[in-house]
Amino acid sequence: MKVVRNGEARRASRIGVVRSRDTASGLSSANLPVDSILRGDCVAELSKLPARSVDMVFADPPYNLQLQGELKRPDDSRVDAVDDAWDKFESFEAYDAFTRAWLLAVRRVLKPTGTLWVIGSYHNIFRVGAMLQDLDFWILNDIVWRKTNPMPNFRGRRFTNAHETMIWAAREPGARGYTFNYEALKAANEDVQMRSDWLFPICSGHERLKDEAGHKVHPTQKPEALLARVILSASKPGDVVLDPFLGSGTTAAVAKRLGRHFVGIERDPAYADAAQARIDAVEPLPEAALALAPTAREAPRVAFNTLLDRGLVAPGTMLTDAKARVRAMVRADGTLSLETAPGLGQIGSIHRAGAIAQGLEACNGWTYWHIETREGLKPIDSLRAVMRSEMAIAAE
Amino acid sequence: MKVVRNGEARRASRIGVVRSRDTASGLSSANLPVDSILRGDCVAELSKLPARSVDMVFADPPYNLQLQGELKRPDDSRVDAVDDAWDKFESFEAYDAFTRAWLLAVRRVLKPTGTLWVIGSYHNIFRVGAMLQDLDFWILNDIVWRKTNPMPNFRGRRFTNAHETMIWAAREPGARGYTFNYEALKAANEDVQMRSDWLFPICSGHERLKDEAGHKVHPTQKPEALLARVILSASKPGDVVLDPFLGSGTTAAVAKRLGRHFVGIERDPAYADAAQARIDAVEPLPEAALALAPTAREAPRVAFNTLLDRGLVAPGTMLTDAKARVRAMVRADGTLSLETAPGLGQIGSIHRAGAIAQGLEACNGWTYWHIETREGLKPIDSLRAVMRSEMAIAAE
DNA sequence: TCATTGAGTGAATCACTTC
DNA sequence: AGAAGTGATTCACTCAATG
């Protein structure tokens, strides 16, 4: 494949300044060359980038396949396996050193809230996973990509190798605030939690990049649907997604389509050219198709006493549990006084009082306590909803 | 749990001399105490056994879960997690040293044609896999056990951890003559090759061993169906199957039922007693019955976002009700955004959105929402039918 | 006897903000 | 920085009790 255009010139016009949600906190992505492909070795290129500037990394490193000679199908045709120089390593030690180097470089550019995805097969994923742990990343999940159409095992000596493994990891143990769009994933999955096993076809047909001669441009091009789920799961619109082994550019193309910024690193000029052309052809989806639905977690906090301030609840009102057995009186300061045993006479927040009344450690008072209305007994959470809609109008 | 009988006395009467198919080749299993449980540390016990005498090893080592605090369900009940002393290690280094020791001990007793299975989760399997490679085992497959009924992620902070991983490895690179019952597996799998992803329920109900008080005897008892597929895949009747971490005895019980000899090693007397009682109750199947049971086909469950993943619906597409009055936009993550009142702007699954649009509690989005096609307005359920036929290949 | 309901549970690395 | 307070969060299946 030949280089058909001037990548440098094209790149310069495309580099933008990312509008990062973390700019205010000093984790600036301002010096990050977003929406461009960096041509060069991934460790060298990563070390030029600002620290703590990237929201999510997806990495598809060489698999170190260790094929022992060529493989033929039952009809004696040759299997076009991965035998490229970039997939060759002298030894496991060499592969480990390589893995360690790029993982450390990735950790430096990740924001503290950022997460890393790595995909691999049994040839390399165990080494990658162990190294992640050794380097003090924190594994959140391992995800299995089940292939609907894997290559069969031609010799009949093993099980059909029908899956690959991804590891999703936070920057360090105890990392807080990483992005996981739980509600969106659940809503998209028949309203049940998304599981750790995903089913997708391998990349083929029109999606598979081919050169003029009809040969595949890259031997291990990943399906866009797989990357779409990864990016939709663990990043927000406007985030920066980095791929240190860009290859044919799937990560960048999908990131662009989904309204994320991308940074791609690729050493091979032919791959980089193909990826750039592919990315240029991508049209981002309209914002309305991307915006995340507000979640209960992110809803503005409402203190119970603001309901009293607004006159939605009067001091002296009696609250009860759903079955109207347990009773508590609303005091002027927004605390409750239990009027029934257990806990008779005890005073505390709606949450503490609910916990005491049930003999539990914790309780969500908003859903436990009910109030008598014209339409019958309703959870005080319905008053909070009224409160929140009033706040929303006021904010406009 | 108390020791209820004299294990030593019972064992003596049960130890037999294995009729090994390799006796002629000098790989004698004659001094192997088969069909018995060896009580003690697995490395110590393994070192007493003759070298090159075992056909297959299945190992379920401690996972080193590193659980932090306690976890509660949304209903405030406590999750009974694995907190046993045997699962606690000082560090990754300590776990690696432990792994290295037992793997070396296993390699010594394996015949050159023998294979090893190890099961684990993301907490330990990467370390085990890397160590296998370091010790010059040769990985044949990694197998994913997909659980039909995993424990959910109660806090909604990760993907449901719905699988465990097994590694199947030969004793060394280039090992020849290992057992893989390819034809039987294929025949049992509707005449297509058995894949690397297997679907089984977790062990519960009557199969789960309970003590007198009704508590589970072992926290991590594996399902017999899983072991049956492993043993039927990679051993022959009359072979010796060894389990260095016997626990509740699943490996031995299944091996006995399937006409294999077993050697179990277990350090904990309570576990060993329970396993012995369980094994004693097993009746070997008649030889004619020692074939693989056909694998149950999974009814493919199709989530709406799989239609997007496969390109059958594009983000931004408008869906309507049957009369084209209510409209909703398909978003990139597979949720819908309502474009008409009531519910304008609200986002949810196809089911939630349909319910909101109609002012109902629930709704079957598959039949409510329609899409414009060349043949007119059709329910999105018709697309699901297309999807299901495509997936029939991939489903087990 | 059978259908329905409710409680229980499984290898789990399961918050975030404010004071 | 550490402690305290708020309040968000579950799927498939089994078994016992009830109707």
CSV table of N, CA, C and O (backbone and C1' of nucleotides) in Angstrom, one decimal, chain B residues 63 66 73 122 155 157 208 216, chain C residues 9-16:
chain,number,residue,atom,x,y,z
B,63,TYR,N,-8.8,-18.3,44.6
B,63,TYR,CA,-8.8,-17.2,43.6
B,63,TYR,C,-8.1,-15.9,44.1
B,63,TYR,O,-7.9,-15.0,43.3
B,66,GLN,N,-9.3,-10.9,47.4
B,66,GLN,CA,-9.0,-9.6,47.9
B,66,GLN,C,-10.2,-8.7,48.1
B,66,GLN,O,-10.2,-7.6,47.7
B,73,ARG,N,-26.9,-6.2,49.5
B,73,ARG,CA,-27.9,-6.1,48.4
B,73,ARG,C,-28.7,-4.9,48.6
B,73,ARG,O,-28.8,-4.3,49.7
B,122,TYR,N,-11.0,-13.3,37.1
B,122,TYR,CA,-10.0,-12.2,36.7
B,122,TYR,C,-9.1,-11.9,37.9
B,122,TYR,O,-8.0,-11.3,37.7
B,155,ARG,N,-24.2,-2.7,43.1
B,155,ARG,CA,-24.1,-1.3,43.2
B,155,ARG,C,-24.2,-0.6,41.8
B,155,ARG,O,-24.1,0.6,41.7
B,157,ARG,N,-21.9,-0.5,39.4
B,157,ARG,CA,-20.7,0.2,39.1
B,157,ARG,C,-19.8,-0.6,38.1
B,157,ARG,O,-18.8,-0.1,37.7
B,208,ARG,N,-26.2,-28.8,45.3
B,208,ARG,CA,-25.3,-28.1,46.2
B,208,ARG,C,-25.2,-28.8,47.6
B,208,ARG,O,-26.3,-29.0,48.2
B,216,LYS,N,-24.1,-24.1,53.1
B,216,LYS,CA,-23.3,-24.7,52.1
B,216,LYS,C,-22.0,-25.2,52.7
B,216,LYS,O,-21.4,-24.6,53.5
C,9,DT,P,-30.1,-17.4,52.6
C,9,DT,O5',-29.4,-17.5,51.2
C,9,DT,C5',-29.5,-18.7,50.4
C,9,DT,C4',-28.7,-18.5,49.1
C,9,DT,C3',-27.5,-17.7,49.2
C,9,DT,O3',-26.5,-18.2,48.3
C,9,DT,C1',-28.9,-16.8,47.6
C,10,DG,P,-25.3,-18.9,48.9
C,10,DG,O5',-24.4,-19.2,47.6
C,10,DG,C5',-24.8,-20.1,46.6
C,10,DG,C4',-24.4,-19.6,45.3
C,10,DG,C3',-23.0,-18.9,45.2
C,10,DG,O3',-22.5,-19.3,43.9
C,10,DG,C1',-24.7,-17.4,44.5
C,11,DA,P,-21.1,-19.8,43.7
C,11,DA,O5',-20.2,-18.5,44.2
C,11,DA,C5',-18.8,-18.6,44.2
C,11,DA,C4',-18.3,-17.3,44.6
C,11,DA,C3',-18.2,-16.3,43.4
C,11,DA,O3',-18.1,-14.9,44.0
C,11,DA,C1',-16.0,-17.0,43.9
C,12,DA,P,-19.4,-14.3,44.8
C,12,DA,O5',-19.5,-12.8,44.3
C,12,DA,C5',-19.5,-12.5,43.0
C,12,DA,C4',-18.8,-11.2,42.8
C,12,DA,C3',-17.2,-11.3,42.8
C,12,DA,O3',-16.6,-10.8,41.7
C,12,DA,C1',-17.9,-9.8,44.5
C,13,DT,P,-16.3,-9.2,41.4
C,13,DT,O5',-15.4,-8.8,42.6
C,13,DT,C5',-15.2,-7.4,42.9
C,13,DT,C4',-14.2,-7.3,43.9
C,13,DT,C3',-13.8,-5.8,44.3
C,13,DT,O3',-14.7,-5.4,45.3
C,13,DT,C1',-11.9,-7.2,44.2
C,14,DC,P,-15.1,-4.0,45.5
C,14,DC,O5',-16.1,-3.8,44.3
C,14,DC,C5',-16.2,-2.6,43.5
C,14,DC,C4',-17.5,-2.0,43.6
C,14,DC,C3',-18.0,-1.7,45.0
C,14,DC,O3',-18.6,-0.4,45.0
C,14,DC,C1',-19.6,-3.1,44.0
C,15,DA,P,-18.5,0.4,46.2
C,15,DA,O5',-18.8,1.8,45.4
C,15,DA,C5',-19.3,2.8,46.0
C,15,DA,C4',-19.8,3.8,45.0
C,15,DA,C3',-18.8,4.8,44.7
C,15,DA,O3',-19.3,5.6,43.6
C,15,DA,C1',-20.2,5.5,46.5
C,16,DC,P,-18.2,6.6,43.0
C,16,DC,O5',-18.6,8.0,43.7
C,16,DC,C5',-20.0,8.4,43.6
C,16,DC,C4',-20.2,9.5,44.6
C,16,DC,C3',-19.2,10.6,44.7
C,16,DC,O3',-19.8,11.8,44.3
C,16,DC,C1',-19.8,9.9,46.9
